[in-house]
Structure formats: structure tokens, C-alpha cells
Amino acid sequence: MCRVVDLQQAVLAKNDAAAEALRAALTARGTAVVNLLSSPGSGKTALLERELTLARERGLSVAALTADLATENDATRLARSGVPVRQVLTDGLCHLEAAMLGRYLDGWLPEDARLLFVENVGNLVCPASYDLGETLRVVLASVTEGEDKPLKYPTAFGLAQLVVVTKTDIARAVDFDEAAFRENVQRVNPGVEVVLTSARADDGVGALLDRALAVAQGAAPHRPVMARPEHGHGHTHEQAHSHGEGHAHDHSHEHPHDHGHGDHHGRPHDHDMAQTR
């Protein structure tokens, strides 16, 4: 058992080092990274499409990278915003890692990009343990997922620097208890801001973009009590992977794909998938 724990800690320590290097490089070039985590079906793609469209309308240089186990559906949707988008197919891997992200950005991310939105794999367990070198970590939850979601996934919500509630247009229909949800969020992450949104009703759209821009301009993000002293984005090794899922894998098989708006510098892939422009 100790050997398993040591392996997990070694994997996470290696990722932390890569995350710090990536954060420093992106900060030096003026790019802030927003790491978006949620369960599958939370509505984060719909909200992100609206935020990216708004950014383009404001004349802001932003880009997005979206990760999925399979299909390019999310990248196709996000590309409708008119901003540079890249799809990462993980072929079953349940999370992104800092070194992986760095490889996908090399030669692709526009030099003038002020914000990079990373839509992580839909999963609130594994991705929560991996720092991607982000400037802002955001956890999203829809009103359909239950008010106790933060208590069930304390690492994900406990490390969040912003919590976004989605699909509020149907909150009454699903009997969503906002007060209970907020209370549970504060139990695992005291002081973190909770933003209510509905991409369909256009409520709260722009809040995510505004918070990201503020941090990119130097505003201090919320500091979760679970975060380590070094940089405020990571995890303690006691908390990370407490669910017992170590991931010491070779991640050389992931396949990035472009969806217009820039040169394609990624590796070729063996997936025959339609790419709608």
C-alpha cells in the first residue's frame, strides 16, 4: 500500500513541477488559464460557448481547448463562437495533466491570447487532483445535480476559486435549493464566490469572463483553505487521490485537433471524425 501511495505522490509531484513551469511561461507572455471542471452534462460547454462569443464581441483575444474521451462535438460547438479552438481526445483517459496541456499549446496558442479556457474532461474526481498551471480554477454544477454535490466531491469544490451554478432557468422545476447548495459550498470552501448562470436564458452570462479577466489583470483569486502555500492552485498529497485512483500512465497517445482559426501544429490522428466549420 505504501508503494502505491508513493507512486501517486511521485506522479502528482511531477505534475506540480510541470504546472509551475507552464504557469510561469504563460504568465510571462500575458496569458491567463481558466481551468473548468464539472460532471458530464453540467452545461459547461453551452455556457463556455456564450462566454467565448461575448469575448469575441468585446474584441478580446481568447482561445479554448476542450478535452473529451471521444468525439469532437464540444470543439465543433465552441468553434461557432469564432475564437481559436482545439480538441483533445484522451482515448479514455479521465483527466488532463500539465505536461499534456503544454504540448497541445506549443505552436498553437495565439501569441496575443489574454485568456485560455480549458474545458477539462467531464469528471469531478481525477481532474481535481491535477494542477494545469491555471490562473483560475472554476468548478461548475447544474441545478439538476443536487445541493449536496459539494459534500460528495470535497476536493473538487474545496480547491475551486470560483463556483458556477448552471441551468438556473429550470431551478424551480427541479426544486433546487440555492441556500442549501451555497451552505454546502461554504462548508468545504469558505469564502469562495458562487455565481448563478443560465446559458439558455442568458442569465449571468459574462460573469465567468469578467472574473477571468480580473484575475488576468492582477486581481488576487480566492485562496481555498485546502490549497498548499506554494501557489494556491494545487492540492495536498493527503487530499489528492484519497479516492484511491492513482494514474501513473504514459499519456503520449492523446490527439489534439484544430477547429479553424489558426495553423495546425498538432500530431496527426487516426480518428475519422467530421469537423464542422
PDB file of C-alpha atoms in Angstrom:
ATOM      1  CA  MET A   1       0.000   0.000   0.000  1.00  0.00           C
ATOM      2  CA  CYS A   2       2.814   2.418   0.827  1.00  0.00           C
ATOM      3  CA  ARG A   3       4.353   1.808  -2.571  1.00  0.00           C
ATOM      4  CA  VAL A   4       1.052   2.761  -4.227  1.00  0.00           C
ATOM      5  CA  VAL A   5       0.844   5.980  -2.204  1.00  0.00           C
ATOM      6  CA  ASP A   6       4.479   6.803  -3.052  1.00  0.00           C
ATOM      7  CA  LEU A   7       3.757   6.288  -6.752  1.00  0.00           C
ATOM      8  CA  GLN A   8       0.721   8.568  -6.594  1.00  0.00           C
ATOM      9  CA  GLN A   9       2.708  11.244  -4.822  1.00  0.00           C
ATOM     10  CA  ALA A  10       5.532  10.969  -7.358  1.00  0.00           C
ATOM     11  CA  VAL A  11       3.093  11.356 -10.254  1.00  0.00           C
ATOM     12  CA  LEU A  12       1.449  14.372  -8.632  1.00  0.00           C
ATOM     13  CA  ALA A  13       4.788  15.951  -7.712  1.00  0.00           C
ATOM     14  CA  LYS A  14       5.949  15.628 -11.322  1.00  0.00           C
ATOM     15  CA  ASN A  15       2.708  17.218 -12.496  1.00  0.00           C
ATOM     16  CA  ASP A  16       3.072  20.073  -9.983  1.00  0.00           C
ATOM     17  CA  ALA A  17       6.534  20.869 -11.327  1.00  0.00           C
ATOM     18  CA  ALA A  18       5.249  20.912 -14.903  1.00  0.00           C
ATOM     19  CA  ALA A  19       2.297  23.079 -13.832  1.00  0.00           C
ATOM     20  CA  GLU A  20       4.581  25.643 -12.194  1.00  0.00           C
ATOM     21  CA  ALA A  21       6.750  25.854 -15.307  1.00  0.00           C
ATOM     22  CA  LEU A  22       3.720  26.219 -17.576  1.00  0.00           C
ATOM     23  CA  ARG A  23       2.149  28.841 -15.314  1.00  0.00           C
ATOM     24  CA  ALA A  24       5.346  30.884 -15.326  1.00  0.00           C
ATOM     25  CA  ALA A  25       5.707  30.671 -19.117  1.00  0.00           C
ATOM     26  CA  LEU A  26       2.100  31.667 -19.797  1.00  0.00           C
ATOM     27  CA  THR A  27       2.168  34.449 -17.220  1.00  0.00           C
ATOM     28  CA  ALA A  28       5.310  35.849 -18.837  1.00  0.00           C
ATOM     29  CA  ARG A  29       3.529  36.063 -22.193  1.00  0.00           C
ATOM     30  CA  GLY A  30       0.414  37.587 -20.641  1.00  0.00           C
ATOM     31  CA  THR A  31      -1.947  34.616 -20.907  1.00  0.00           C
ATOM     32  CA  ALA A  32      -4.180  33.524 -18.026  1.00  0.00           C
ATOM     33  CA  VAL A  33      -5.542  29.968 -17.962  1.00  0.00           C
ATOM     34  CA  VAL A  34      -9.044  29.170 -16.719  1.00  0.00           C
ATOM     35  CA  ASN A  35      -9.491  25.502 -15.809  1.00  0.00           C
ATOM     36  CA  LEU A  36     -13.149  24.433 -15.977  1.00  0.00           C
ATOM     37  CA  LEU A  37     -14.154  21.278 -14.098  1.00  0.00           C
ATOM     38  CA  SER A  38     -17.580  19.662 -13.812  1.00  0.00           C
ATOM     39  CA  SER A  39     -19.535  16.445 -14.082  1.00  0.00           C
ATOM     40  CA  PRO A  40     -20.681  15.333 -17.545  1.00  0.00           C
ATOM     41  CA  GLY A  41     -23.835  17.108 -18.627  1.00  0.00           C
ATOM     42  CA  SER A  42     -23.404  20.128 -16.370  1.00  0.00           C
ATOM     43  CA  GLY A  43     -23.878  22.545 -19.251  1.00  0.00           C
ATOM     44  CA  LYS A  44     -20.342  23.940 -19.190  1.00  0.00           C
ATOM     45  CA  THR A  45     -19.941  23.698 -22.978  1.00  0.00           C
ATOM     46  CA  ALA A  46     -23.110  25.714 -23.570  1.00  0.00           C
ATOM     47  CA  LEU A  47     -22.026  28.359 -21.073  1.00  0.00           C
ATOM     48  CA  LEU A  48     -18.469  28.448 -22.424  1.00  0.00           C
ATOM     49  CA  GLU A  49     -19.734  28.962 -25.965  1.00  0.00           C
ATOM     50  CA  ARG A  50     -21.685  32.005 -24.789  1.00  0.00           C
ATOM     51  CA  GLU A  51     -18.681  33.362 -22.867  1.00  0.00           C
ATOM     52  CA  LEU A  52     -16.357  32.905 -25.857  1.00  0.00           C
ATOM     53  CA  THR A  53     -18.838  34.599 -28.169  1.00  0.00           C
ATOM     54  CA  LEU A  54     -19.103  37.516 -25.762  1.00  0.00           C
ATOM     55  CA  ALA A  55     -15.316  37.782 -25.584  1.00  0.00           C
ATOM     56  CA  ARG A  56     -15.086  37.947 -29.380  1.00  0.00           C
ATOM     57  CA  GLU A  57     -17.815  40.597 -29.489  1.00  0.00           C
ATOM     58  CA  ARG A  58     -15.800  42.637 -26.988  1.00  0.00           C
ATOM     59  CA  GLY A  59     -12.701  42.334 -29.146  1.00  0.00           C
ATOM     60  CA  LEU A  60     -10.814  40.219 -26.615  1.00  0.00           C
ATOM     61  CA  SER A  61      -8.226  37.691 -27.769  1.00  0.00           C
ATOM     62  CA  VAL A  62      -9.182  34.374 -26.186  1.00  0.00           C
ATOM     63  CA  ALA A  63      -8.860  30.699 -27.079  1.00  0.00           C
ATOM     64  CA  ALA A  64     -10.289  27.424 -25.836  1.00  0.00           C
ATOM     65  CA  LEU A  65      -9.081  23.864 -25.512  1.00  0.00           C
ATOM     66  CA  THR A  66     -11.651  21.177 -24.788  1.00  0.00           C
ATOM     67  CA  ALA A  67     -10.928  17.602 -23.696  1.00  0.00           C
ATOM     68  CA  ASP A  68     -13.151  14.567 -24.156  1.00  0.00           C
ATOM     69  CA  LEU A  69     -12.738  10.828 -24.116  1.00  0.00           C
ATOM     70  CA  ALA A  70     -14.200  10.641 -27.624  1.00  0.00           C
ATOM     71  CA  THR A  71     -15.922  12.748 -30.330  1.00  0.00           C
ATOM     72  CA  GLU A  72     -15.190  16.317 -31.381  1.00  0.00           C
ATOM     73  CA  ASN A  73     -18.720  17.509 -30.632  1.00  0.00           C
ATOM     74  CA  ASP A  74     -17.745  20.060 -27.991  1.00  0.00           C
ATOM     75  CA  ALA A  75     -14.994  21.631 -30.099  1.00  0.00           C
ATOM     76  CA  THR A  76     -17.404  21.915 -33.022  1.00  0.00           C
ATOM     77  CA  ARG A  77     -19.875  23.748 -30.781  1.00  0.00           C
ATOM     78  CA  LEU A  78     -17.242  26.043 -29.268  1.00  0.00           C
ATOM     79  CA  ALA A  79     -15.819  26.884 -32.706  1.00  0.00           C
ATOM     80  CA  ARG A  80     -19.145  28.564 -33.536  1.00  0.00           C
ATOM     81  CA  SER A  81     -18.013  31.383 -31.257  1.00  0.00           C
ATOM     82  CA  GLY A  82     -15.375  32.361 -33.814  1.00  0.00           C
ATOM     83  CA  VAL A  83     -12.374  32.013 -31.484  1.00  0.00           C
ATOM     84  CA  PRO A  84      -9.463  29.542 -31.860  1.00  0.00           C
ATOM     85  CA  VAL A  85     -10.488  26.134 -30.522  1.00  0.00           C
ATOM     86  CA  ARG A  86      -8.559  22.884 -30.176  1.00  0.00           C
ATOM     87  CA  GLN A  87      -9.997  19.468 -29.362  1.00  0.00           C
ATOM     88  CA  VAL A  88      -8.072  16.936 -27.289  1.00  0.00           C
ATOM     89  CA  LEU A  89      -9.219  13.327 -27.486  1.00  0.00           C
ATOM     90  CA  THR A  90      -7.920  11.429 -24.471  1.00  0.00           C
ATOM     91  CA  ASP A  91      -8.925   7.969 -25.714  1.00  0.00           C
ATOM     92  CA  GLY A  92     -10.418   7.061 -22.348  1.00  0.00           C
ATOM     93  CA  LEU A  93      -8.110   8.973 -20.006  1.00  0.00           C
ATOM     94  CA  CYS A  94     -10.199  10.692 -17.327  1.00  0.00           C
ATOM     95  CA  HIS A  95      -8.213  13.918 -16.909  1.00  0.00           C
ATOM     96  CA  LEU A  96      -5.693  16.364 -18.360  1.00  0.00           C
ATOM     97  CA  GLU A  97      -2.229  16.944 -16.926  1.00  0.00           C
ATOM     98  CA  ALA A  98       0.048  19.980 -17.084  1.00  0.00           C
ATOM     99  CA  ALA A  99       2.660  18.430 -19.395  1.00  0.00           C
ATOM    100  CA  MET A 100      -0.082  17.279 -21.758  1.00  0.00           C
ATOM    101  CA  LEU A 101      -1.588  20.752 -21.853  1.00  0.00           C
ATOM    102  CA  GLY A 102       1.795  22.299 -22.554  1.00  0.00           C
ATOM    103  CA  ARG A 103       2.314  20.028 -25.566  1.00  0.00           C
ATOM    104  CA  TYR A 104      -1.060  20.912 -27.031  1.00  0.00           C
ATOM    105  CA  LEU A 105      -0.463  24.645 -26.655  1.00  0.00           C
ATOM    106  CA  ASP A 106       3.013  24.641 -28.170  1.00  0.00           C
ATOM    107  CA  GLY A 107       2.859  26.277 -31.604  1.00  0.00           C
ATOM    108  CA  TRP A 108      -0.924  26.657 -31.482  1.00  0.00           C
ATOM    109  CA  LEU A 109      -1.924  29.176 -28.813  1.00  0.00           C
ATOM    110  CA  PRO A 110      -2.123  32.673 -30.369  1.00  0.00           C
ATOM    111  CA  GLU A 111       0.635  34.943 -29.096  1.00  0.00           C
ATOM    112  CA  ASP A 112      -1.833  37.668 -28.139  1.00  0.00           C
ATOM    113  CA  ALA A 113      -4.262  35.399 -26.279  1.00  0.00           C
ATOM    114  CA  ARG A 114      -5.168  37.008 -22.968  1.00  0.00           C
ATOM    115  CA  LEU A 115      -7.293  34.105 -21.783  1.00  0.00           C
ATOM    116  CA  LEU A 116      -7.191  30.392 -22.443  1.00  0.00           C
ATOM    117  CA  PHE A 117     -10.261  28.461 -21.317  1.00  0.00           C
ATOM    118  CA  VAL A 118      -9.584  24.761 -20.718  1.00  0.00           C
ATOM    119  CA  GLU A 119     -12.689  22.599 -20.618  1.00  0.00           C
ATOM    120  CA  ASN A 120     -11.434  19.591 -18.682  1.00  0.00           C
ATOM    121  CA  VAL A 121     -12.770  16.060 -19.085  1.00  0.00           C
ATOM    122  CA  GLY A 122     -16.232  15.734 -17.550  1.00  0.00           C
ATOM    123  CA  ASN A 123     -15.303  14.259 -14.172  1.00  0.00           C
ATOM    124  CA  LEU A 124     -15.128  15.694 -10.648  1.00  0.00           C
ATOM    125  CA  VAL A 125     -12.723  13.084  -9.271  1.00  0.00           C
ATOM    126  CA  CYS A 126      -9.458  12.685 -11.208  1.00  0.00           C
ATOM    127  CA  PRO A 127      -9.171  16.204 -12.735  1.00  0.00           C
ATOM    128  CA  ALA A 128      -9.497  17.785  -9.288  1.00  0.00           C
ATOM    129  CA  SER A 129      -6.097  16.434  -8.261  1.00  0.00           C
ATOM    130  CA  TYR A 130      -4.160  17.845 -11.221  1.00  0.00           C
ATOM    131  CA  ASP A 131      -2.920  21.419 -11.366  1.00  0.00           C
ATOM    132  CA  LEU A 132      -2.774  22.515 -15.016  1.00  0.00           C
ATOM    133  CA  GLY A 133      -0.838  25.699 -14.376  1.00  0.00           C
ATOM    134  CA  GLU A 134      -4.126  27.573 -14.292  1.00  0.00           C
ATOM    135  CA  THR A 135      -4.633  31.110 -13.090  1.00  0.00           C
ATOM    136  CA  LEU A 136      -8.230  30.446 -12.111  1.00  0.00           C
ATOM    137  CA  ARG A 137      -9.874  27.131 -11.247  1.00  0.00           C
ATOM    138  CA  VAL A 138     -13.629  27.027 -11.750  1.00  0.00           C
ATOM    139  CA  VAL A 139     -15.992  24.227 -10.748  1.00  0.00           C
ATOM    140  CA  LEU A 140     -19.442  24.130 -12.326  1.00  0.00           C
ATOM    141  CA  ALA A 141     -22.560  22.289 -11.197  1.00  0.00           C
ATOM    142  CA  SER A 142     -26.040  22.314 -12.677  1.00  0.00           C
ATOM    143  CA  VAL A 143     -29.199  22.711 -10.629  1.00  0.00           C
ATOM    144  CA  THR A 144     -30.135  19.131 -11.572  1.00  0.00           C
ATOM    145  CA  GLU A 145     -27.160  17.605  -9.737  1.00  0.00           C
ATOM    146  CA  GLY A 146     -28.344  18.110  -6.179  1.00  0.00           C
ATOM    147  CA  GLU A 147     -27.477  20.508  -3.377  1.00  0.00           C
ATOM    148  CA  ASP A 148     -25.123  18.012  -1.727  1.00  0.00           C
ATOM    149  CA  LYS A 149     -22.734  17.866  -4.697  1.00  0.00           C
ATOM    150  CA  PRO A 150     -20.015  19.900  -2.894  1.00  0.00           C
ATOM    151  CA  LEU A 151     -20.112  17.469   0.040  1.00  0.00           C
ATOM    152  CA  LYS A 152     -19.828  14.447  -2.231  1.00  0.00           C
ATOM    153  CA  TYR A 153     -16.852  15.915  -4.101  1.00  0.00           C
ATOM    154  CA  PRO A 154     -14.987  17.925  -1.443  1.00  0.00           C
ATOM    155  CA  THR A 155     -11.645  18.003  -3.268  1.00  0.00           C
ATOM    156  CA  ALA A 156     -13.121  19.426  -6.469  1.00  0.00           C
ATOM    157  CA  PHE A 157     -15.208  22.056  -4.705  1.00  0.00           C
ATOM    158  CA  GLY A 158     -12.659  22.571  -1.945  1.00  0.00           C
ATOM    159  CA  LEU A 159      -9.975  23.649  -4.433  1.00  0.00           C
ATOM    160  CA  ALA A 160     -12.273  25.847  -6.532  1.00  0.00           C
ATOM    161  CA  GLN A 161     -11.522  29.550  -6.826  1.00  0.00           C
ATOM    162  CA  LEU A 162     -14.950  30.180  -8.312  1.00  0.00           C
ATOM    163  CA  VAL A 163     -18.109  28.049  -8.295  1.00  0.00           C
ATOM    164  CA  VAL A 164     -20.632  28.433 -11.114  1.00  0.00           C
ATOM    165  CA  VAL A 165     -24.184  27.095 -10.976  1.00  0.00           C
ATOM    166  CA  THR A 166     -25.665  26.365 -14.409  1.00  0.00           C
ATOM    167  CA  LYS A 167     -29.151  25.801 -15.864  1.00  0.00           C
ATOM    168  CA  THR A 168     -30.836  28.092 -13.335  1.00  0.00           C
ATOM    169  CA  ASP A 169     -33.734  28.575 -15.761  1.00  0.00           C
ATOM    170  CA  ILE A 170     -35.019  25.162 -14.624  1.00  0.00           C
ATOM    171  CA  ALA A 171     -34.163  25.562 -10.941  1.00  0.00           C
ATOM    172  CA  ARG A 172     -37.785  25.802  -9.871  1.00  0.00           C
ATOM    173  CA  ALA A 173     -38.796  22.805 -11.954  1.00  0.00           C
ATOM    174  CA  VAL A 174     -36.202  20.579 -10.249  1.00  0.00           C
ATOM    175  CA  ASP A 175     -36.788  22.123  -6.814  1.00  0.00           C
ATOM    176  CA  PHE A 176     -33.205  23.353  -6.497  1.00  0.00           C
ATOM    177  CA  ASP A 177     -32.449  24.693  -3.009  1.00  0.00           C
ATOM    178  CA  GLU A 178     -29.981  27.505  -3.654  1.00  0.00           C
ATOM    179  CA  ALA A 179     -29.455  28.305   0.013  1.00  0.00           C
ATOM    180  CA  ALA A 180     -28.584  24.693   0.830  1.00  0.00           C
ATOM    181  CA  PHE A 181     -26.182  24.484  -2.087  1.00  0.00           C
ATOM    182  CA  ARG A 182     -24.417  27.696  -1.053  1.00  0.00           C
ATOM    183  CA  GLU A 183     -24.164  26.465   2.529  1.00  0.00           C
ATOM    184  CA  ASN A 184     -22.593  23.193   1.391  1.00  0.00           C
ATOM    185  CA  VAL A 185     -20.103  25.014  -0.821  1.00  0.00           C
ATOM    186  CA  GLN A 186     -19.038  27.179   2.097  1.00  0.00           C
ATOM    187  CA  ARG A 187     -18.606  24.126   4.313  1.00  0.00           C
ATOM    188  CA  VAL A 188     -15.851  22.764   2.051  1.00  0.00           C
ATOM    189  CA  ASN A 189     -14.520  26.084   0.711  1.00  0.00           C
ATOM    190  CA  PRO A 190     -15.230  29.083   2.978  1.00  0.00           C
ATOM    191  CA  GLY A 191     -15.370  32.408   1.177  1.00  0.00           C
ATOM    192  CA  VAL A 192     -15.467  31.154  -2.407  1.00  0.00           C
ATOM    193  CA  GLU A 193     -17.830  33.076  -4.709  1.00  0.00           C
ATOM    194  CA  VAL A 194     -20.854  31.289  -6.176  1.00  0.00           C
ATOM    195  CA  VAL A 195     -22.229  32.638  -9.478  1.00  0.00           C
ATOM    196  CA  LEU A 196     -25.640  31.691 -10.892  1.00  0.00           C
ATOM    197  CA  THR A 197     -25.971  31.300 -14.673  1.00  0.00           C
ATOM    198  CA  SER A 198     -28.267  30.110 -17.425  1.00  0.00           C
ATOM    199  CA  ALA A 199     -26.852  29.925 -20.940  1.00  0.00           C
ATOM    200  CA  ARG A 200     -30.344  29.352 -22.341  1.00  0.00           C
ATOM    201  CA  ALA A 201     -31.924  32.342 -20.576  1.00  0.00           C
ATOM    202  CA  ASP A 202     -28.756  34.434 -20.899  1.00  0.00           C
ATOM    203  CA  ASP A 203     -28.676  34.978 -17.148  1.00  0.00           C
ATOM    204  CA  GLY A 204     -25.291  35.552 -15.582  1.00  0.00           C
ATOM    205  CA  VAL A 205     -23.531  35.200 -18.942  1.00  0.00           C
ATOM    206  CA  GLY A 206     -20.374  37.286 -18.849  1.00  0.00           C
ATOM    207  CA  ALA A 207     -19.729  36.731 -15.143  1.00  0.00           C
ATOM    208  CA  LEU A 208     -17.177  33.989 -15.833  1.00  0.00           C
ATOM    209  CA  LEU A 209     -15.434  36.144 -18.433  1.00  0.00           C
ATOM    210  CA  ASP A 210     -15.366  39.133 -16.097  1.00  0.00           C
ATOM    211  CA  ARG A 211     -13.892  37.109 -13.205  1.00  0.00           C
ATOM    212  CA  ALA A 212     -11.267  35.597 -15.508  1.00  0.00           C
ATOM    213  CA  LEU A 213     -10.271  38.994 -16.901  1.00  0.00           C
ATOM    214  CA  ALA A 214      -9.984  40.440 -13.417  1.00  0.00           C
ATOM    215  CA  VAL A 215      -7.549  37.701 -12.412  1.00  0.00           C
ATOM    216  CA  ALA A 216      -5.644  38.111 -15.685  1.00  0.00           C
ATOM    217  CA  GLN A 217      -5.275  41.803 -14.873  1.00  0.00           C
ATOM    218  CA  GLY A 218      -3.764  41.046 -11.493  1.00  0.00           C
ATOM    219  CA  ALA A 219      -6.686  40.642  -9.112  1.00  0.00           C
ATOM    220  CA  ALA A 220      -5.960  38.018  -6.467  1.00  0.00           C
ATOM    221  CA  PRO A 221      -8.169  34.931  -6.922  1.00  0.00           C
ATOM    222  CA  HIS A 222      -9.893  33.301  -3.981  1.00  0.00           C
ATOM    223  CA  ARG A 223      -7.492  31.197  -1.927  1.00  0.00           C
ATOM    224  CA  PRO A 224      -9.048  27.870  -0.914  1.00  0.00           C
ATOM    225  CA  VAL A 225      -8.135  26.655   2.535  1.00  0.00           C
ATOM    226  CA  MET A 226      -7.193  23.275   1.015  1.00  0.00           C
ATOM    227  CA  ALA A 227      -4.535  24.828  -1.232  1.00  0.00           C
ATOM    228  CA  ARG A 228      -0.860  24.474  -0.464  1.00  0.00           C
ATOM    229  CA  PRO A 229       1.232  27.531   0.454  1.00  0.00           C
ATOM    230  CA  GLU A 230       3.398  27.473  -2.677  1.00  0.00           C
ATOM    231  CA  HIS A 231       0.959  28.761  -5.285  1.00  0.00           C
ATOM    232  CA  GLY A 232      -2.621  28.288  -4.154  1.00  0.00           C
ATOM    233  CA  HIS A 233      -3.669  26.144  -7.118  1.00  0.00           C
ATOM    234  CA  GLY A 234      -2.539  22.695  -6.033  1.00  0.00           C
ATOM    235  CA  HIS A 235      -3.520  20.071  -3.542  1.00  0.00           C
ATOM    236  CA  THR A 236      -2.063  18.342  -0.543  1.00  0.00           C
ATOM    237  CA  HIS A 237      -0.981  14.826  -1.310  1.00  0.00           C
ATOM    238  CA  GLU A 238      -3.113  13.621   1.590  1.00  0.00           C
ATOM    239  CA  GLN A 239      -6.189  15.056  -0.155  1.00  0.00           C
ATOM    240  CA  ALA A 240      -5.322  14.252  -3.729  1.00  0.00           C
ATOM    241  CA  HIS A 241      -6.285  10.746  -4.790  1.00  0.00           C
ATOM    242  CA  SER A 242      -7.764   9.961  -1.403  1.00  0.00           C
ATOM    243  CA  HIS A 243     -10.322   8.086  -3.511  1.00  0.00           C
ATOM    244  CA  GLY A 244      -7.616   5.543  -4.311  1.00  0.00           C
ATOM    245  CA  GLU A 245      -7.366   6.131  -8.053  1.00  0.00           C
ATOM    246  CA  GLY A 246      -3.704   6.508  -8.975  1.00  0.00           C
ATOM    247  CA  HIS A 247      -2.878   7.380 -12.582  1.00  0.00           C
ATOM    248  CA  ALA A 248       0.721   6.602 -13.439  1.00  0.00           C
ATOM    249  CA  HIS A 249       0.186   6.352 -17.191  1.00  0.00           C
ATOM    250  CA  ASP A 250       2.052   7.175 -20.369  1.00  0.00           C
ATOM    251  CA  HIS A 251      -0.071   9.921 -21.930  1.00  0.00           C
ATOM    252  CA  SER A 252       1.665  10.046 -25.299  1.00  0.00           C
ATOM    253  CA  HIS A 253      -1.404   8.832 -27.180  1.00  0.00           C
ATOM    254  CA  GLU A 254      -3.714  11.825 -26.853  1.00  0.00           C
ATOM    255  CA  HIS A 255      -4.702  13.556 -30.079  1.00  0.00           C
ATOM    256  CA  PRO A 256      -5.175  17.315 -30.427  1.00  0.00           C
ATOM    257  CA  HIS A 257      -7.352  18.680 -33.232  1.00  0.00           C
ATOM    258  CA  ASP A 258      -7.867  22.189 -34.520  1.00  0.00           C
ATOM    259  CA  HIS A 259     -11.174  23.716 -35.483  1.00  0.00           C
ATOM    260  CA  GLY A 260     -10.080  26.549 -37.725  1.00  0.00           C
ATOM    261  CA  HIS A 261      -8.751  29.949 -36.690  1.00  0.00           C
ATOM    262  CA  GLY A 262      -5.044  29.185 -36.830  1.00  0.00           C
ATOM    263  CA  ASP A 263      -2.358  26.867 -38.128  1.00  0.00           C
ATOM    264  CA  HIS A 264      -2.475  23.187 -37.279  1.00  0.00           C
ATOM    265  CA  HIS A 265       0.686  22.218 -35.431  1.00  0.00           C
ATOM    266  CA  GLY A 266      -0.636  19.108 -33.697  1.00  0.00           C
ATOM    267  CA  ARG A 267       0.185  15.492 -34.394  1.00  0.00           C
ATOM    268  CA  PRO A 268      -1.888  13.588 -36.967  1.00  0.00           C
ATOM    269  CA  HIS A 269      -4.596  11.344 -35.570  1.00  0.00           C
ATOM    270  CA  ASP A 270      -6.182   8.082 -36.567  1.00  0.00           C
ATOM    271  CA  HIS A 271      -9.767   9.061 -35.853  1.00  0.00           C
ATOM    272  CA  ASP A 272     -12.051   9.607 -38.827  1.00  0.00           C
ATOM    273  CA  MET A 273     -14.285  12.336 -37.444  1.00  0.00           C
ATOM    274  CA  ALA A 274     -16.207  15.038 -39.249  1.00  0.00           C
ATOM    275  CA  GLN A 275     -15.056  18.565 -38.485  1.00  0.00           C
ATOM    276  CA  THR A 276     -17.783  21.113 -38.962  1.00  0.00           C
ATOM    277  CA  ARG A 277     -16.515  24.629 -39.576  1.00  0.00           C
TER     278      ARG A 277
END
